[in-house]
mmCIF file of C-alpha atoms in Angstrom:
data_model
loop_
_atom_site.group_PDB
_atom_site.id
_atom_site.type_symbol
_atom_site.label_atom_id
_atom_site.label_comp_id
_atom_site.label_asym_id
_atom_site.label_seq_id
_atom_site.Cartn_x
_atom_site.Cartn_y
_atom_site.Cartn_z
ATOM 1 C CA MET X 115 3.870 -22.717 19.228
ATOM 2 C CA LEU X 116 6.403 -19.944 19.913
ATOM 3 C CA SER X 117 8.145 -20.641 16.598
ATOM 4 C CA LEU X 118 4.807 -20.348 14.816
ATOM 5 C CA PHE X 119 4.082 -17.090 16.641
ATOM 6 C CA PHE X 120 7.477 -15.561 15.847
ATOM 7 C CA ILE X 121 7.616 -16.585 12.172
ATOM 8 C CA TYR X 122 4.047 -15.742 11.211
ATOM 9 C CA GLY X 123 4.140 -12.610 13.342
ATOM 10 C CA LEU X 124 7.084 -11.441 11.260
ATOM 11 C CA ILE X 125 5.254 -12.265 8.028
ATOM 12 C CA ASN X 126 2.065 -10.518 9.164
ATOM 13 C CA SER X 127 4.155 -7.491 10.131
ATOM 14 C CA ALA X 128 5.615 -7.437 6.612
ATOM 15 C CA ILE X 129 2.113 -7.646 5.117
ATOM 16 C CA ILE X 130 0.886 -4.731 7.237
ATOM 17 C CA LEU X 131 3.955 -2.655 6.360
ATOM 18 C CA LEU X 132 3.429 -3.297 2.654
ATOM 19 C CA GLN X 133 -0.222 -2.320 2.936
ATOM 20 C CA ALA X 134 0.359 0.829 4.989
ATOM 21 C CA THR X 135 3.568 2.309 3.576
ATOM 22 C CA GLY X 136 1.967 3.923 0.526
ATOM 23 C CA PHE X 137 -0.680 5.673 2.626
ATOM 24 C CA ALA X 138 1.944 6.805 5.144
ATOM 25 C CA ILE X 139 4.274 8.225 2.475
ATOM 26 C CA THR X 140 1.523 10.313 0.908
ATOM 27 C CA PHE X 141 0.431 11.638 4.287
ATOM 28 C CA SER X 142 3.931 12.386 5.587
ATOM 29 C CA VAL X 143 4.976 14.263 2.429
ATOM 30 C CA SER X 144 1.844 16.187 1.481
ATOM 31 C CA GLY X 145 -0.339 15.953 4.584
ATOM 32 C CA ILE X 146 -3.032 14.344 2.425
ATOM 33 C CA ALA X 147 -4.967 11.465 3.978
ATOM 34 C CA ASN X 148 -5.824 9.596 0.789
ATOM 35 C CA PHE X 149 -8.979 7.717 1.755
ATOM 36 C CA SER X 150 -9.250 6.214 -1.730
ATOM 37 C CA TYR X 151 -6.113 4.195 -0.929
ATOM 38 C CA GLY X 152 -7.952 0.933 -0.243
ATOM 39 C CA ALA X 153 -9.907 1.249 -3.485
ATOM 40 C CA LEU X 154 -6.681 1.696 -5.459
ATOM 41 C CA TYR X 155 -5.313 -1.401 -3.723
ATOM 42 C CA ILE X 156 -8.305 -3.448 -4.860
ATOM 43 C CA THR X 157 -8.297 -1.938 -8.350
ATOM 44 C CA SER X 158 -4.706 -2.983 -8.973
ATOM 45 C CA GLY X 159 -5.578 -6.586 -8.159
ATOM 46 C CA ILE X 160 -8.587 -6.483 -10.483
ATOM 47 C CA ILE X 161 -6.432 -5.017 -13.271
ATOM 48 C CA THR X 162 -3.898 -7.826 -12.874
ATOM 49 C CA TRP X 163 -6.654 -10.464 -12.895
ATOM 50 C CA THR X 164 -8.220 -8.920 -16.020
ATOM 51 C CA LEU X 165 -4.918 -8.807 -17.904
ATOM 52 C CA LEU X 166 -4.155 -12.407 -16.942
ATOM 53 C CA HIS X 167 -7.502 -13.509 -18.366
ATOM 54 C CA HIS X 168 -6.708 -11.692 -21.599
ATOM 55 C CA GLY X 169 -3.644 -13.841 -22.099
ATOM 56 C CA LEU X 170 -0.822 -11.743 -20.645
ATOM 57 C CA CYS X 171 1.787 -13.368 -18.438
ATOM 58 C CA LEU X 172 1.815 -12.692 -14.692
ATOM 59 C CA GLY X 173 4.933 -10.511 -14.677
ATOM 60 C CA ILE X 174 3.729 -8.195 -17.453
ATOM 61 C CA SER X 175 0.254 -8.011 -15.903
ATOM 62 C CA ILE X 176 1.686 -6.917 -12.550
ATOM 63 C CA ILE X 177 3.919 -4.270 -14.138
ATOM 64 C CA ILE X 178 1.027 -2.814 -16.141
ATOM 65 C CA SER X 179 -1.195 -2.885 -13.049
ATOM 66 C CA VAL X 180 1.373 -0.971 -10.988
ATOM 67 C CA VAL X 181 1.897 1.608 -13.754
ATOM 68 C CA ILE X 182 -1.853 2.166 -14.290
ATOM 69 C CA THR X 183 -2.534 2.485 -10.550
ATOM 70 C CA SER X 184 0.355 4.932 -10.144
ATOM 71 C CA LEU X 185 -0.891 7.066 -13.031
ATOM 72 C CA PHE X 186 -4.402 6.998 -11.581
ATOM 73 C CA GLY X 187 -3.013 8.348 -8.317
ATOM 74 C CA PHE X 188 -1.234 11.151 -10.197
ATOM 75 C CA ILE X 189 -4.408 12.046 -12.097
ATOM 76 C CA LEU X 190 -6.459 11.795 -8.890
ATOM 77 C CA TYR X 191 -4.357 14.517 -7.304
ATOM 78 C CA TRP X 192 -4.668 17.001 -10.156
ATOM 79 C CA ALA X 193 -8.323 16.234 -10.937
ATOM 80 C CA ALA X 194 -9.701 16.230 -7.404
ATOM 81 C CA ILE X 195 -7.307 16.656 -4.480
ATOM 82 C CA TYR X 196 -5.579 19.738 -5.907
ATOM 83 C CA ARG X 197 -8.844 21.673 -5.812
ATOM 84 C CA VAL X 198 -9.252 21.160 -2.053
ATOM 85 C CA ARG X 199 -5.579 21.088 -1.041
ATOM 86 C CA GLY X 200 -5.058 22.557 2.410
ATOM 87 C CA MET X 201 -8.604 21.739 3.557
ATOM 88 C CA PRO X 202 -8.131 18.452 5.457
ATOM 89 C CA LEU X 203 -11.822 17.641 5.909
ATOM 90 C CA SER X 204 -12.540 18.271 2.232
ATOM 91 C CA GLU X 205 -9.550 16.102 1.264
ATOM 92 C CA VAL X 206 -10.885 13.242 3.361
ATOM 93 C CA ILE X 207 -14.429 13.601 2.007
ATOM 94 C CA ILE X 208 -13.461 13.780 -1.661
ATOM 95 C CA THR X 209 -10.929 10.928 -1.547
ATOM 96 C CA PHE X 210 -13.265 8.716 0.485
ATOM 97 C CA ALA X 211 -16.110 9.442 -1.938
ATOM 98 C CA ILE X 212 -13.904 8.503 -4.896
ATOM 99 C CA GLY X 213 -12.800 5.337 -3.107
ATOM 100 C CA VAL X 214 -16.376 4.285 -2.355
ATOM 101 C CA ALA X 215 -17.374 5.040 -5.956
ATOM 102 C CA ILE X 216 -14.564 2.821 -7.280
ATOM 103 C CA ILE X 217 -15.356 -0.077 -4.954
ATOM 104 C CA GLU X 218 -19.094 0.068 -5.586
ATOM 105 C CA PHE X 219 -18.489 0.310 -9.337
ATOM 106 C CA LEU X 220 -16.410 -2.874 -9.164
ATOM 107 C CA ARG X 221 -19.158 -4.508 -7.103
ATOM 108 C CA TRP X 222 -21.731 -3.451 -9.712
ATOM 109 C CA LYS X 223 -19.555 -4.955 -12.458
ATOM 110 C CA GLY X 224 -19.704 -8.310 -10.681
ATOM 111 C CA PHE X 225 -16.320 -8.608 -8.986
ATOM 112 C CA VAL X 226 -17.865 -10.176 -5.899
ATOM 113 C CA THR X 227 -17.659 -13.929 -6.483
ATOM 114 C CA TYR X 228 -15.026 -16.471 -5.507
ATOM 115 C CA GLU X 229 -13.370 -16.792 -8.925
ATOM 116 C CA PHE X 230 -11.093 -13.764 -8.711
ATOM 117 C CA THR X 231 -7.631 -14.882 -7.681
ATOM 118 C CA ILE X 232 -4.069 -14.116 -8.719
ATOM 119 C CA PRO X 233 -1.569 -16.988 -8.961
ATOM 120 C CA PRO X 234 1.475 -16.837 -6.680
ATOM 121 C CA ILE X 235 4.662 -15.390 -8.094
ATOM 122 C CA LEU X 236 6.626 -18.191 -6.421
ATOM 123 C CA GLU X 237 5.199 -21.652 -5.796
ATOM 124 C CA GLY X 238 6.331 -24.242 -3.285
ATOM 125 C CA ASN X 239 7.178 -24.030 0.390
ATOM 126 C CA ILE X 240 9.986 -24.301 2.884
ATOM 127 C CA CYS X 241 10.165 -25.467 6.507
ATOM 128 C CA ILE X 242 11.764 -23.186 9.096
ATOM 129 C CA ALA X 243 12.000 -24.520 12.659
ATOM 130 C CA GLY X 244 9.473 -27.162 11.640
ATOM 131 C CA ILE X 245 6.975 -24.540 10.454
ATOM 132 C CA PRO X 246 5.909 -24.823 6.781
ATOM 133 C CA ILE X 247 5.977 -21.477 4.964
ATOM 134 C CA ASP X 248 5.047 -21.015 1.325
ATOM 135 C CA PHE X 249 7.488 -19.133 -0.897
ATOM 136 C CA GLN X 250 4.944 -16.371 -1.564
ATOM 137 C CA ARG X 251 5.038 -15.374 2.111
ATOM 138 C CA VAL X 252 8.836 -15.486 2.070
ATOM 139 C CA LEU X 253 8.712 -13.212 -0.991
ATOM 140 C CA ILE X 254 6.427 -10.799 0.877
ATOM 141 C CA LEU X 255 8.900 -10.617 3.763
ATOM 142 C CA VAL X 256 11.838 -10.018 1.420
ATOM 143 C CA ALA X 257 9.833 -7.465 -0.593
ATOM 144 C CA ALA X 258 8.945 -5.495 2.554
ATOM 145 C CA ILE X 259 12.613 -5.289 3.549
ATOM 146 C CA LEU X 260 13.722 -4.335 0.031
ATOM 147 C CA MET X 261 10.985 -1.703 -0.194
ATOM 148 C CA LEU X 262 12.135 -0.040 3.027
ATOM 149 C CA VAL X 263 15.751 -0.060 1.820
ATOM 150 C CA PHE X 264 14.717 1.332 -1.579
ATOM 151 C CA LEU X 265 12.624 4.110 -0.040
ATOM 152 C CA TYR X 266 15.509 5.108 2.242
ATOM 153 C CA LEU X 267 17.972 5.263 -0.656
ATOM 154 C CA PHE X 268 15.407 7.005 -2.877
ATOM 155 C CA SER X 269 14.598 9.667 -0.288
ATOM 156 C CA HIS X 270 18.224 10.354 0.657
ATOM 157 C CA PHE X 271 20.148 10.068 -2.614
ATOM 158 C CA THR X 272 17.868 11.178 -5.465
ATOM 159 C CA LYS X 273 16.748 14.665 -6.449
ATOM 160 C CA ILE X 274 13.049 13.789 -6.343
ATOM 161 C CA GLY X 275 13.481 11.958 -3.049
ATOM 162 C CA LEU X 276 15.246 14.927 -1.464
ATOM 163 C CA ALA X 277 12.474 17.201 -2.741
ATOM 164 C CA LEU X 278 9.898 14.884 -1.154
ATOM 165 C CA ARG X 279 11.746 15.067 2.157
ATOM 166 C CA GLY X 280 12.069 18.830 1.859
ATOM 167 C CA VAL X 281 8.334 19.332 1.378
ATOM 168 C CA ALA X 282 7.605 16.864 4.192
ATOM 169 C CA GLN X 283 9.868 18.699 6.656
ATOM 170 C CA ASN X 284 9.033 22.310 5.770
ATOM 171 C CA GLU X 285 6.844 23.128 2.792
ATOM 172 C CA GLN X 286 7.322 26.904 3.041
ATOM 173 C CA THR X 287 11.111 26.620 2.990
ATOM 174 C CA ALA X 288 10.882 24.171 0.092
ATOM 175 C CA LEU X 289 8.801 26.711 -1.834
ATOM 176 C CA CYS X 290 11.444 29.383 -1.191
ATOM 177 C CA LEU X 291 14.047 27.034 -2.660
ATOM 178 C CA GLY X 292 12.037 26.686 -5.864
ATOM 179 C CA ILE X 293 10.446 23.299 -5.190
ATOM 180 C CA ASP X 294 6.950 22.969 -6.656
ATOM 181 C CA SER X 295 5.033 21.597 -3.675
ATOM 182 C CA ASP X 296 1.973 20.685 -5.744
ATOM 183 C CA LEU X 297 4.073 18.662 -8.177
ATOM 184 C CA ILE X 298 5.852 16.926 -5.305
ATOM 185 C CA SER X 299 2.521 16.234 -3.592
ATOM 186 C CA SER X 300 1.168 14.682 -6.795
ATOM 187 C CA VAL X 301 4.310 12.539 -6.992
ATOM 188 C CA SER X 302 3.742 11.421 -3.389
ATOM 189 C CA VAL X 303 0.166 10.358 -4.221
ATOM 190 C CA MET X 304 1.448 8.565 -7.325
ATOM 191 C CA LEU X 305 4.193 6.837 -5.329
ATOM 192 C CA GLY X 306 1.748 5.816 -2.608
ATOM 193 C CA SER X 307 -0.664 4.433 -5.209
ATOM 194 C CA GLY X 308 2.135 2.476 -6.866
ATOM 195 C CA ILE X 309 3.195 0.971 -3.545
ATOM 196 C CA SER X 310 -0.410 -0.048 -2.857
ATOM 197 C CA ALA X 311 -0.454 -1.848 -6.219
ATOM 198 C CA ILE X 312 2.805 -3.658 -5.469
ATOM 199 C CA ALA X 313 1.442 -4.704 -2.080
ATOM 200 C CA ALA X 314 -1.818 -5.934 -3.607
ATOM 201 C CA ASN X 315 -0.092 -8.066 -6.222
ATOM 202 C CA LEU X 316 2.128 -9.642 -3.586
ATOM 203 C CA ILE X 317 -0.621 -10.256 -1.024
ATOM 204 C CA PHE X 318 -3.656 -11.249 -3.125
ATOM 205 C CA PRO X 319 -2.126 -14.618 -4.152
ATOM 206 C CA LEU X 320 -2.557 -15.644 -0.495
ATOM 207 C CA GLY X 321 -6.347 -15.605 -0.931
ATOM 208 C CA LEU X 322 -9.216 -14.184 -2.935
ATOM 209 C CA ILE X 323 -9.593 -10.684 -4.343
ATOM 210 C CA SER X 324 -12.342 -9.411 -2.061
ATOM 211 C CA ILE X 325 -13.902 -6.038 -2.845
ATOM 212 C CA ASP X 326 -14.534 -5.310 0.828
ATOM 213 C CA ALA X 327 -10.821 -5.791 1.551
ATOM 214 C CA GLY X 328 -10.407 -2.242 0.270
ATOM 215 C CA TYR X 329 -12.026 -0.894 3.428
ATOM 216 C CA ASP X 330 -9.952 -3.261 5.594
ATOM 217 C CA VAL X 331 -6.693 -2.127 3.989
ATOM 218 C CA LEU X 332 -7.662 1.521 4.462
ATOM 219 C CA LEU X 333 -8.362 0.966 8.174
ATOM 220 C CA ILE X 334 -5.103 -0.966 8.645
ATOM 221 C CA SER X 335 -3.157 1.771 6.865
ATOM 222 C CA ILE X 336 -4.708 4.535 8.971
ATOM 223 C CA ALA X 337 -4.143 2.605 12.210
ATOM 224 C CA THR X 338 -0.508 1.828 11.372
ATOM 225 C CA THR X 339 0.203 5.422 10.339
ATOM 226 C CA VAL X 340 -1.410 6.860 13.484
ATOM 227 C CA VAL X 341 0.243 4.381 15.862
ATOM 228 C CA GLY X 342 3.552 5.018 14.093
ATOM 229 C CA GLY X 343 3.411 8.733 14.836
ATOM 230 C CA LEU X 344 2.030 10.319 11.638
ATOM 231 C CA GLY X 345 5.169 10.680 9.553
ATOM 232 C CA SER X 346 7.851 8.799 11.468
ATOM 233 C CA SER X 347 9.528 6.095 9.370
ATOM 234 C CA ALA X 348 10.879 4.263 12.419
ATOM 235 C CA GLY X 349 7.495 4.619 14.094
ATOM 236 C CA LEU X 350 5.749 3.146 11.053
ATOM 237 C CA ILE X 351 8.021 0.086 11.116
ATOM 238 C CA LEU X 352 7.518 -0.354 14.861
ATOM 239 C CA ALA X 353 3.749 0.042 14.487
ATOM 240 C CA GLY X 354 3.704 -2.563 11.705
ATOM 241 C CA ILE X 355 5.602 -5.017 13.895
ATOM 242 C CA ILE X 356 3.363 -4.391 16.911
ATOM 243 C CA LEU X 357 0.135 -4.762 14.927
ATOM 244 C CA GLY X 358 1.487 -7.781 13.046
ATOM 245 C CA TYR X 359 2.341 -9.658 16.223
ATOM 246 C CA MET X 360 -0.912 -8.620 17.902
ATOM 247 C CA GLN X 361 -2.810 -9.976 14.901
ATOM 248 C CA THR X 362 -0.835 -13.226 15.052
ATOM 249 C CA ALA X 363 -1.295 -13.596 18.806
ATOM 250 C CA THR X 364 -5.036 -13.128 18.419
ATOM 251 C CA SER X 365 -5.312 -15.804 15.726
ATOM 252 C CA ILE X 366 -3.051 -18.330 17.500
ATOM 253 C CA PHE X 367 -3.840 -17.942 21.186
ATOM 254 C CA LEU X 368 -7.412 -16.641 21.189
ATOM 255 C CA SER X 369 -9.014 -18.515 18.287
#
């Protein structure tokens, strides 16, 4: 029982981190709470499913899905968020309205049945301490670790990453140094949207593509970001682990 709790708690923590990191990055860099985040998560899964059913292979479908979702996030900033930048309540209202519109549009188009699934990237399973774990969950765990490493290297050793950190730490000073804060903010929304798409394409093979999961992912992302301290990378990781193990404990010991 303890082995099951430890292993699946770790996997659930990785899932939560994947789901929440994109939202947290956008908020920590630009201060924008992108409430359309869950809708973008769902949309990326639908795009992948659509491309698969038009004959494209899984790998190409995922890449296109991530690119389209990232570009949508970039356009979303300049078309909507930019106009209300600096007005937190207006940012929340407009992004939430766009998110609801996307989800309800997908519902209207019929993406509400049980046929919408994405095949796993890796098939098969492995036993660890007598606990069977499918390779897709192992991939999710590895992907979460690699994503955190990549984001650290990206933010500390690339020009764009350093600009993102600069705006996150002190936007006024960054402006004095010639950094375009609006451009960097749009990049943060694009990056967050891309991460949501990566997370969706890794996690959806574990079950069905449910439209209402968009709201669940948004709530999980907000909770993880808030518990993690609103901008703290270490806090976000710790919050993901805490929530992941709480979720696992609830399903194992209380169900």
